Short mmCIF file of C-alpha atoms and ligand atoms in Angstrom, two decimals:
data_model
loop_
_atom_site.label_atom_id
_atom_site.label_comp_id
_atom_site.label_asym_id
_atom_site.label_seq_id
_atom_site.Cartn_x
_atom_site.Cartn_y
_atom_site.Cartn_z
CA MET A 1163 57.20 128.36 103.90
CA CYS A 1164 56.71 124.62 103.22
CA GLY A 1165 54.00 123.30 105.56
CA ALA A 1166 56.27 121.72 108.20
CA GLU A 1167 58.08 123.91 110.74
CA ILE A 1168 61.54 124.33 109.25
CA ASP A 1169 64.37 126.51 110.49
CA GLU A 1170 64.98 129.00 107.67
CA THR A 1171 68.74 128.75 108.14
CA PHE A 1172 68.55 125.20 106.79
CA PHE A 1173 65.99 125.70 104.03
CA ALA A 1174 66.18 127.16 100.53
CA TYR A 1175 64.10 127.28 97.37
CA PRO A 1176 65.65 125.45 94.40
CA LYS A 1177 66.31 128.71 92.52
CA GLU A 1178 68.44 129.90 95.44
CA ILE A 1179 70.87 126.99 95.10
CA ASP A 1180 73.73 127.71 92.73
CA PRO A 1181 75.16 124.29 91.69
CA ASP A 1182 78.61 125.88 91.41
CA SER A 1183 78.61 126.70 95.10
CA TYR A 1184 77.24 123.54 96.70
CA VAL A 1185 77.81 119.80 96.80
CA ILE A 1186 74.31 118.40 96.39
CA ALA A 1187 73.33 115.11 97.97
CA LYS A 1188 70.22 113.20 96.95
CA TYR A 1189 68.78 110.87 99.61
CA TYR A 1190 65.86 108.49 99.82
CA VAL A 1191 64.46 108.69 103.34
CA GLU A 1192 61.78 107.02 105.47
CA SER A 1193 60.63 108.48 108.76
CA ASP A 1194 57.55 109.29 110.86
CA SER A 1195 58.13 112.94 109.91
CA PRO A 1196 57.78 114.65 106.51
CA THR A 1197 60.78 114.24 104.21
CA VAL A 1198 61.46 117.97 104.35
CA LYS A 1199 61.89 117.72 108.12
CA VAL A 1200 64.29 114.82 107.66
CA GLY A 1201 66.21 116.90 105.11
CA GLU A 1202 66.39 119.76 107.60
CA GLN A 1203 67.75 117.45 110.30
CA ILE A 1204 70.36 116.07 107.88
CA ALA A 1205 71.33 119.64 106.97
CA ILE A 1206 71.64 120.58 110.65
CA GLU A 1207 73.56 117.49 111.77
CA GLU A 1208 75.95 117.47 108.84
CA SER A 1209 76.77 121.16 108.69
CA ILE A 1210 76.75 123.46 111.72
CA GLY A 1211 74.17 122.18 114.18
CA THR A 1212 73.45 119.72 116.89
CA TRP A 1213 70.36 118.73 118.92
CA THR A 1214 70.12 122.11 120.67
CA GLU A 1215 71.13 125.69 120.00
CA VAL A 1216 74.65 126.48 121.12
CA THR A 1217 75.93 129.80 122.38
CA THR A 1218 79.11 129.49 120.33
CA GLU A 1219 77.41 129.74 116.93
CA THR A 1220 78.09 132.99 115.06
CA GLU A 1221 76.35 134.88 112.26
CA TRP A 1222 79.28 134.14 109.94
CA ILE A 1223 78.90 130.41 110.55
CA ARG A 1224 75.14 130.56 109.88
CA GLN A 1225 75.63 132.62 106.71
CA HIS A 1226 78.43 130.58 105.18
CA LEU A 1227 78.26 127.01 106.37
CA ALA A 1228 74.62 126.00 106.86
CA ALA A 1229 73.50 123.13 104.60
CA LYS A 1230 70.01 123.52 103.15
CA VAL A 1231 67.18 121.20 102.24
CA PHE A 1232 65.81 122.54 98.96
CA LYS A 1233 63.88 119.82 97.10
CA TYR A 1234 61.75 117.06 98.59
CA ASP A 1235 58.89 114.67 97.96
CA GLU A 1236 55.71 115.19 99.95
CA GLY A 1237 54.96 112.66 102.71
CA ASN A 1238 57.06 110.58 105.07
CA ARG A 1239 59.03 108.64 102.52
CA GLY A 1240 60.68 109.79 99.33
CA VAL A 1241 63.55 111.72 97.87
CA VAL A 1242 65.08 114.77 99.47
CA HIS A 1243 67.92 116.98 98.21
CA VAL A 1244 70.33 118.71 100.56
CA ALA A 1245 72.85 121.34 99.40
CA PHE A 1246 76.14 121.56 101.29
CA PRO A 1247 78.11 124.81 100.85
CA LEU A 1248 81.50 124.25 99.24
CA GLU A 1249 83.21 125.99 102.15
CA LEU A 1250 82.25 123.04 104.37
CA PHE A 1251 84.71 120.83 102.53
CA ASP A 1252 88.44 120.63 102.81
CA VAL A 1253 89.41 118.98 99.54
CA GLU A 1254 93.15 119.20 99.92
CA VAL A 1255 93.69 117.74 103.39
CA GLY A 1256 90.36 116.11 104.22
CA GLY A 1257 89.61 114.89 100.70
CA ILE A 1258 87.12 112.08 100.25
CA PRO A 1259 87.10 110.97 103.92
CA ASN A 1260 86.04 114.51 104.87
CA LEU A 1261 83.37 114.53 102.15
CA LEU A 1262 81.97 111.19 103.36
CA SER A 1263 81.99 112.24 107.01
CA ILE A 1264 79.65 115.02 105.93
CA VAL A 1265 77.31 113.68 103.22
CA ALA A 1266 77.28 110.10 104.53
CA GLY A 1267 78.09 110.62 108.17
CA ASN A 1268 76.14 110.80 111.44
CA LEU A 1269 72.90 111.26 109.53
CA PHE A 1270 72.52 107.50 109.08
CA GLY A 1271 72.26 107.12 112.84
CA LEU A 1272 69.74 109.88 113.59
CA SER A 1273 66.88 108.38 115.62
CA MET A 1274 64.22 110.12 113.53
CA ILE A 1275 65.41 108.34 110.36
CA LYS A 1276 64.14 104.80 109.84
CA ASN A 1277 65.89 104.27 106.52
CA CYS A 1278 68.12 106.45 104.43
CA ARG A 1279 69.94 105.79 101.17
CA LEU A 1280 72.44 108.20 99.67
CA LEU A 1281 71.40 107.94 96.02
CA ASP A 1282 73.78 110.33 94.31
CA LEU A 1283 76.16 113.25 94.71
CA TYR A 1284 76.45 116.22 92.35
CA PHE A 1285 79.68 118.21 92.48
CA PRO A 1286 80.56 121.71 91.27
CA LYS A 1287 83.20 121.87 88.56
CA SER A 1288 85.71 123.41 90.96
CA TYR A 1289 85.34 120.52 93.40
CA VAL A 1290 85.86 117.88 90.70
CA LYS A 1291 88.81 119.79 89.25
CA ALA A 1292 90.55 119.78 92.62
CA PHE A 1293 91.13 116.06 92.05
CA LYS A 1294 93.50 114.59 89.48
CA GLY A 1295 91.36 111.54 88.70
CA PRO A 1296 92.56 108.50 86.74
CA LYS A 1297 95.96 108.58 85.03
CA PHE A 1298 94.95 106.19 82.25
CA GLY A 1299 91.20 105.71 81.95
CA VAL A 1300 89.62 103.70 79.11
CA GLN A 1301 91.84 105.19 76.41
CA GLY A 1302 95.04 104.78 78.39
CA VAL A 1303 94.36 101.16 79.26
CA ARG A 1304 93.32 100.43 75.65
CA ARG A 1305 96.57 102.01 74.44
CA ILE A 1306 98.59 99.63 76.63
CA ILE A 1307 96.63 96.58 75.48
CA GLY A 1308 96.48 97.68 71.82
CA THR A 1309 92.73 97.82 71.38
CA LEU A 1310 92.29 101.50 70.57
CA GLU A 1311 91.06 100.61 67.10
CA SER A 1312 89.25 97.32 67.58
CA ARG A 1313 87.37 98.65 70.65
CA ARG A 1314 86.70 95.08 71.69
CA PRO A 1315 85.97 94.39 75.35
CA HIS A 1316 89.02 93.36 77.34
CA LEU A 1317 89.20 89.93 78.89
CA GLY A 1318 90.38 89.54 82.46
CA THR A 1319 90.85 86.60 84.76
CA ILE A 1320 90.99 86.25 88.51
CA VAL A 1321 93.47 83.57 89.52
CA LYS A 1322 91.53 80.80 91.26
CA PRO A 1323 91.35 79.28 93.77
CA LYS A 1324 91.01 82.67 95.48
CA VAL A 1325 93.87 81.80 97.79
CA GLY A 1326 96.18 78.86 98.27
CA LEU A 1327 98.44 78.74 95.22
CA ASN A 1328 102.08 79.59 95.83
CA PRO A 1329 103.92 82.17 93.67
CA GLU A 1330 105.18 79.56 91.18
CA GLN A 1331 101.73 78.02 90.78
CA THR A 1332 100.18 81.46 90.41
CA ALA A 1333 102.67 82.32 87.68
CA ILE A 1334 101.84 79.14 85.77
CA VAL A 1335 98.13 80.00 85.87
CA ALA A 1336 98.94 83.57 84.72
CA TYR A 1337 101.04 82.24 81.83
CA GLU A 1338 98.35 79.79 80.69
CA ALA A 1339 95.68 82.48 80.86
CA GLY A 1340 97.92 84.94 79.00
CA ILE A 1341 98.72 82.47 76.23
CA GLY A 1342 95.02 81.66 76.00
CA GLY A 1343 94.22 85.31 75.32
CA VAL A 1344 93.43 87.29 78.48
CA ASP A 1345 94.42 90.96 78.65
CA LEU A 1346 94.44 91.10 82.44
CA VAL A 1347 95.37 88.69 85.21
CA LYS A 1348 94.30 89.78 88.66
CA ASP A 1349 94.71 88.66 92.23
CA ASP A 1350 91.59 87.88 94.13
CA GLU A 1351 90.44 90.48 96.64
CA THR A 1352 91.33 88.32 99.64
CA LEU A 1353 94.93 87.74 98.61
CA THR A 1354 97.64 90.22 99.55
CA SER A 1355 100.74 88.69 101.08
CA GLN A 1356 99.79 85.57 103.03
CA LYS A 1357 102.62 83.22 104.01
CA PHE A 1358 101.77 80.71 101.29
CA CYS A 1359 102.00 83.41 98.61
CA PRO A 1360 104.15 86.40 99.63
CA PHE A 1361 103.49 89.47 97.50
CA GLU A 1362 107.07 90.20 96.43
CA ASN A 1363 107.82 86.70 95.23
CA ARG A 1364 104.42 86.41 93.49
CA LEU A 1365 104.84 89.74 91.71
CA VAL A 1366 108.27 88.82 90.35
CA LYS A 1367 107.18 85.35 89.20
CA VAL A 1368 103.95 86.51 87.56
CA MET A 1369 105.70 89.36 85.73
CA GLU A 1370 108.29 86.88 84.42
CA ALA A 1371 105.46 84.68 83.17
CA LEU A 1372 103.74 87.60 81.47
CA ASP A 1373 107.04 88.76 79.93
CA LYS A 1374 107.23 85.29 78.41
CA VAL A 1375 103.72 85.70 77.03
CA LYS A 1376 104.84 89.00 75.49
CA GLU A 1377 107.91 87.38 73.90
CA GLU A 1378 105.86 84.54 72.47
CA THR A 1379 102.78 86.44 71.32
CA GLY A 1380 103.70 90.13 71.24
CA ARG A 1381 100.70 90.85 73.48
CA THR A 1382 100.83 92.87 76.70
CA VAL A 1383 98.95 91.33 79.60
CA LEU A 1384 98.37 93.43 82.71
CA TYR A 1385 98.82 91.97 86.18
CA ALA A 1386 96.67 93.66 88.82
CA ALA A 1387 98.69 92.87 91.93
CA ASN A 1388 96.64 93.34 95.09
CA ILE A 1389 98.37 95.66 97.55
CA THR A 1390 95.39 96.13 99.91
CA GLY A 1391 96.44 96.34 103.52
CA ARG A 1392 98.02 98.69 106.05
CA HIS A 1393 98.63 102.03 104.37
CA ASP A 1394 102.34 102.14 105.14
CA LYS A 1395 102.73 98.63 103.73
CA MET A 1396 100.62 99.48 100.68
CA LEU A 1397 103.03 102.25 99.77
CA GLU A 1398 105.96 99.87 100.26
CA LEU A 1399 104.35 97.14 98.15
CA ALA A 1400 103.48 99.64 95.42
CA ASP A 1401 107.09 100.89 95.29
CA PHE A 1402 108.42 97.35 95.24
CA ALA A 1403 105.99 96.41 92.45
CA ILE A 1404 106.93 99.38 90.28
CA GLU A 1405 110.65 98.78 90.81
CA HIS A 1406 110.17 95.17 89.71
CA GLY A 1407 108.30 95.90 86.50
CA ALA A 1408 104.65 95.74 87.61
CA ASN A 1409 102.25 97.06 84.97
CA CYS A 1410 99.10 97.41 87.13
CA LEU A 1411 98.12 97.56 90.81
CA MET A 1412 94.93 96.54 92.54
CA ILE A 1413 93.20 98.05 95.57
CA ASP A 1414 90.09 96.91 97.47
CA VAL A 1415 88.87 100.47 97.80
CA LEU A 1416 86.17 100.08 100.45
CA THR A 1417 88.28 98.09 102.86
CA ALA A 1418 91.48 100.08 102.24
CA GLY A 1419 89.87 103.52 101.85
CA PHE A 1420 89.58 106.19 99.19
CA ALA A 1421 92.42 108.23 100.65
CA VAL A 1422 95.08 105.65 99.93
CA LEU A 1423 93.76 105.12 96.40
CA ARG A 1424 94.08 108.85 95.81
CA ARG A 1425 97.53 108.94 97.40
CA LEU A 1426 98.78 106.24 95.03
CA ALA A 1427 96.98 107.52 91.95
CA GLU A 1428 98.43 111.01 92.46
CA ASP A 1429 101.96 109.73 92.97
CA PRO A 1430 103.89 110.40 89.73
CA SER A 1431 106.08 107.34 90.32
CA ILE A 1432 103.02 105.04 90.18
CA ASN A 1433 102.86 105.11 86.40
CA VAL A 1434 100.60 102.09 85.93
CA PRO A 1435 96.79 101.72 85.87
CA ILE A 1436 95.02 101.02 89.17
CA HIS A 1437 92.39 98.29 89.16
CA VAL A 1438 89.76 98.94 91.84
CA HIS A 1439 87.85 96.08 93.48
CA ARG A 1440 84.72 96.95 95.45
CA THR A 1441 84.56 94.05 97.91
CA MET A 1442 82.15 94.87 100.82
CA HIS A 1443 80.14 97.21 98.61
CA ALA A 1444 76.92 95.21 98.94
CA ALA A 1445 76.79 96.00 102.69
CA LEU A 1446 76.21 99.57 101.51
CA THR A 1447 74.62 99.20 98.08
CA ARG A 1448 72.29 96.17 98.19
CA LYS A 1449 69.22 97.54 100.02
CA ARG A 1450 66.90 99.78 98.02
CA THR A 1451 65.88 101.80 101.08
CA HIS A 1452 69.10 102.11 103.08
CA GLY A 1453 72.80 102.54 102.48
CA ILE A 1454 74.80 104.13 99.68
CA HIS A 1455 74.18 103.71 95.95
CA MET A 1456 76.97 102.25 93.80
CA MET A 1457 76.83 105.43 91.68
CA VAL A 1458 78.25 107.36 94.65
CA ILE A 1459 81.10 104.87 95.05
CA ALA A 1460 81.79 105.07 91.30
CA LYS A 1461 82.02 108.87 91.41
CA LEU A 1462 84.38 108.77 94.38
CA VAL A 1463 86.61 106.16 92.72
CA ARG A 1464 86.85 108.37 89.63
CA LEU A 1465 87.77 111.39 91.75
CA ALA A 1466 90.35 109.33 93.64
CA GLY A 1467 91.97 108.06 90.46
CA GLY A 1468 90.94 104.43 89.84
CA ASP A 1469 91.41 103.38 86.19
CA GLN A 1470 89.20 100.27 86.28
CA LEU A 1471 86.30 99.59 88.65
CA HIS A 1472 84.05 96.61 89.30
CA THR A 1473 80.49 97.83 88.73
CA GLY A 1474 78.55 94.60 88.33
CA THR A 1475 77.16 92.38 85.59
CA ALA A 1476 74.01 92.03 83.52
CA ALA A 1477 74.10 88.32 84.36
CA GLY A 1478 76.36 86.39 86.71
CA LYS A 1479 76.52 85.22 90.31
CA MET A 1480 76.39 88.62 92.07
CA GLY A 1481 73.77 91.32 92.25
CA VAL A 1482 69.99 91.21 92.06
CA LYS A 1483 67.64 90.57 89.15
CA GLY A 1484 67.07 93.52 86.85
CA GLU A 1485 70.03 95.43 88.27
CA TRP A 1486 71.68 95.71 84.84
CA LYS A 1487 69.98 99.03 84.05
CA GLU A 1488 71.65 100.63 87.06
CA VAL A 1489 74.97 98.98 86.17
CA ARG A 1490 74.63 100.44 82.67
CA MET A 1491 73.88 103.87 84.10
CA ILE A 1492 76.99 103.72 86.29
CA ASN A 1493 79.13 102.45 83.40
CA ASP A 1494 77.84 105.28 81.21
CA PHE A 1495 78.84 107.80 83.86
CA LEU A 1496 82.33 106.29 84.15
CA ARG A 1497 82.77 106.51 80.37
CA SER A 1498 81.35 110.02 79.98
CA SER A 1499 83.17 113.35 80.13
CA TRP A 1500 83.38 114.90 83.60
CA TYR A 1501 85.07 118.29 83.80
CA GLY A 1502 88.23 116.99 82.14
CA LEU A 1503 88.82 113.98 84.40
CA LYS A 1504 89.76 110.83 82.52
CA THR A 1505 87.25 108.00 82.21
CA VAL A 1506 87.22 104.74 84.16
CA MET A 1507 86.94 101.31 82.52
CA PRO A 1508 84.07 99.35 84.09
CA VAL A 1509 84.67 95.72 85.02
CA ALA A 1510 81.90 93.10 84.78
CA SER A 1511 82.78 90.25 87.08
CA GLY A 1512 81.25 87.47 89.18
CA GLY A 1513 80.07 84.16 87.78
CA ILE A 1514 80.87 85.03 84.17
CA HIS A 1515 81.45 82.24 81.60
CA PRO A 1516 81.39 82.21 77.79
CA GLY A 1517 77.66 81.49 77.61
CA ILE A 1518 76.79 84.81 79.24
CA VAL A 1519 79.39 86.97 77.53
CA PRO A 1520 77.00 88.19 74.77
CA VAL A 1521 74.34 89.31 77.26
CA ASN A 1522 76.89 91.20 79.33
CA ILE A 1523 78.49 92.98 76.39
CA LYS A 1524 75.20 93.84 74.69
CA LEU A 1525 73.65 95.29 77.83
CA LEU A 1526 76.72 96.92 79.36
CA GLY A 1527 78.67 98.17 76.33
CA ASN A 1528 81.99 97.39 74.62
CA ASP A 1529 84.25 99.65 76.69
CA ILE A 1530 84.41 97.13 79.48
CA VAL A 1531 86.57 94.43 81.05
CA ILE A 1532 84.85 91.04 81.04
CA ASN A 1533 86.33 89.20 83.99
CA ALA A 1534 86.08 85.50 84.69
CA GLY A 1535 87.64 83.32 87.37
CA GLY A 1536 85.63 80.10 87.57
CA GLY A 1537 84.49 80.66 83.98
CA ILE A 1538 88.09 80.25 82.80
CA HIS A 1539 89.83 77.93 85.26
CA GLY A 1540 86.74 75.72 85.43
CA HIS A 1541 86.94 74.87 81.73
CA PRO A 1542 87.16 71.07 81.40
CA TRP A 1543 90.41 71.41 79.39
CA GLY A 1544 92.06 73.84 81.79
CA THR A 1545 93.00 77.50 82.03
CA LYS A 1546 94.42 78.05 78.54
CA ALA A 1547 91.38 76.54 76.84
CA GLY A 1548 89.15 78.48 79.26
CA ALA A 1549 90.76 81.77 78.24
CA MET A 1550 90.48 80.82 74.56
CA ALA A 1551 86.79 80.01 74.97
CA MET A 1552 86.16 83.40 76.59
CA ARG A 1553 88.06 85.21 73.81
CA GLN A 1554 86.09 83.27 71.23
CA ALA A 1555 82.84 84.33 72.88
CA ILE A 1556 83.97 87.98 72.71
CA GLU A 1557 84.99 87.53 69.06
CA ALA A 1558 81.59 86.03 68.24
CA VAL A 1559 79.87 89.11 69.71
CA MET A 1560 82.18 91.46 67.80
CA LYS A 1561 81.39 89.59 64.58
CA GLY A 1562 77.66 89.56 65.35
CA MET A 1563 77.53 85.77 65.33
CA PRO A 1564 75.51 83.54 67.64
CA LEU A 1565 77.74 81.58 70.05
CA LYS A 1566 76.45 78.20 68.85
CA GLU A 1567 77.37 79.09 65.28
CA TYR A 1568 80.86 80.36 66.22
CA ALA A 1569 81.42 77.28 68.40
CA LYS A 1570 81.14 74.98 65.35
CA ASP A 1571 84.78 75.58 64.46
CA HIS A 1572 85.97 76.72 67.92
CA PRO A 1573 86.17 73.59 70.07
CA GLU A 1574 87.11 75.41 73.30
CA LEU A 1575 83.96 77.52 73.11
CA LYS A 1576 81.90 74.46 72.19
CA LYS A 1577 83.18 72.60 75.24
CA ALA A 1578 82.47 75.56 77.54
CA LEU A 1579 78.90 75.87 76.23
CA GLU A 1580 78.39 72.16 76.82
CA LYS A 1581 79.42 72.62 80.45
CA TRP A 1582 77.72 75.91 81.33
CA GLY A 1583 75.08 76.50 78.64
CA GLU A 1584 74.09 79.82 77.14
CA LEU A 1585 71.89 82.67 78.34
CA PHE A 1586 69.81 84.69 75.90
CA ILE A 1587 69.09 88.37 76.22
CA GLU A 1588 65.30 87.93 76.46
CA LYS A 1589 65.82 86.21 79.83
CA VAL A 1590 67.60 89.25 81.26
CA SER A 1591 66.23 92.47 79.80
C1 LIG B 1496 84.78 86.66 90.66
C2 LIG B 1496 85.39 87.29 91.85
C3 LIG B 1496 85.13 88.80 92.02
C4 LIG B 1496 83.68 89.22 92.02
C5 LIG B 1496 83.45 90.54 92.70
C6 LIG B 1496 84.94 86.60 93.12
O1 LIG B 1496 85.12 85.30 90.52
O2 LIG B 1496 86.77 87.12 91.83
O3 LIG B 1496 85.71 89.17 93.23
O4 LIG B 1496 83.30 89.35 90.70
O5 LIG B 1496 82.15 90.99 92.53
O6 LIG B 1496 85.78 86.47 94.02
O7 LIG B 1496 83.76 86.31 93.23
P1 LIG B 1496 84.32 84.33 89.54
P2 LIG B 1496 81.82 92.40 91.87
O8 LIG B 1496 84.54 84.82 88.13
O9 LIG B 1496 84.92 82.96 89.75
O10 LIG B 1496 82.88 84.39 89.92
O11 LIG B 1496 82.58 92.48 90.58
O12 LIG B 1496 80.34 92.36 91.67
O13 LIG B 1496 82.25 93.42 92.83
MG1 LIG B 1497 87.19 87.96 93.71
#
């Protein structure tokens, strides 16, 4: 049927695959065998088979649950598509962990596979609709911040140093950043409830500080309080935060897990946006030939209900050169319609300062959070001036003015550009 010896149970022609009845996984594979053979082995391992025939297999199992390789590049390296019958998945109980155990499971360890990268997943409408997705999305977060009309990018800050400040010190930094013009203050991914900065005390102090910003400026500033940890404790911290006026929560999704994100996002009492950090992602996403593409993580976060997700920058300290086109593609997916699920606001973060704000907005789009830690708290005049300089850089882009020009009567921006310089789009795209 296709050159190599393939078990028909695990093979199909593309026209035989109804996209409404299968989850389709697209892999890049490298092996000593043809890609179609690798696809067959993935289909066997991740659906009904093992290394030998078993006497317990039935006709019903073969008919209903066999995954099928159905599209593949010729040769020993290239792209292969495998279709997994919907009946293999238990959305309600197993959810995303069950999905990942199948489409990104044992296959990575098969001896015949030298390298394998899960590039993308395509879901039937019914599968997507089984999830509730984000509660707020881009529109919901913009409604809270008051930017539905202006459509300007939001400005976020990560309190720095990453760890070490106590709750009072954290609240002062949050206040300064809020007064300076940020829309979001977030914990760093490594901070949850260490002794020097217990979560409960920090949450209360920071919310007081942001209430003060609201009284003085009329602006709402979100505080993404990091609850990542043991699942039982995460639920406790989330309840505590909501009871004490929190307006946003943060989860490190890859270290905490998709299941707990979904659990919290689907809880009606958690009526605040969830900011999703992707720390550890590069262990999966960095290599071109092996791992899991960020697009897959983005799709799973949207299913699970994250409202904001770190997806990378066009320029900054993270990522690899030229990656911005993939970041843009992921951002466009998060902002597009998807069977009625709300959108997700992408977050550009990592080494951002005013001088690279224009490049990031122009290449990644306006519906985005521009996030800066060092690029705000490293401003020579302090956090408030740092936030002002970042807001001024965003304003300059919205007005279509070059930063240098705008800096002439915006001293905070001028000072920041003197310290960090400016990056022009020709250098990136
Ligand atoms: C940025 C940051 C974020 C990274 C995460 C940090 O701080 O707080 O965690 O942006 O990377 O700890 O590095 P700076 P990504 O602004 O001081 O660099 O968004 O790519 O997942
Ligand atoms: Mg961080």
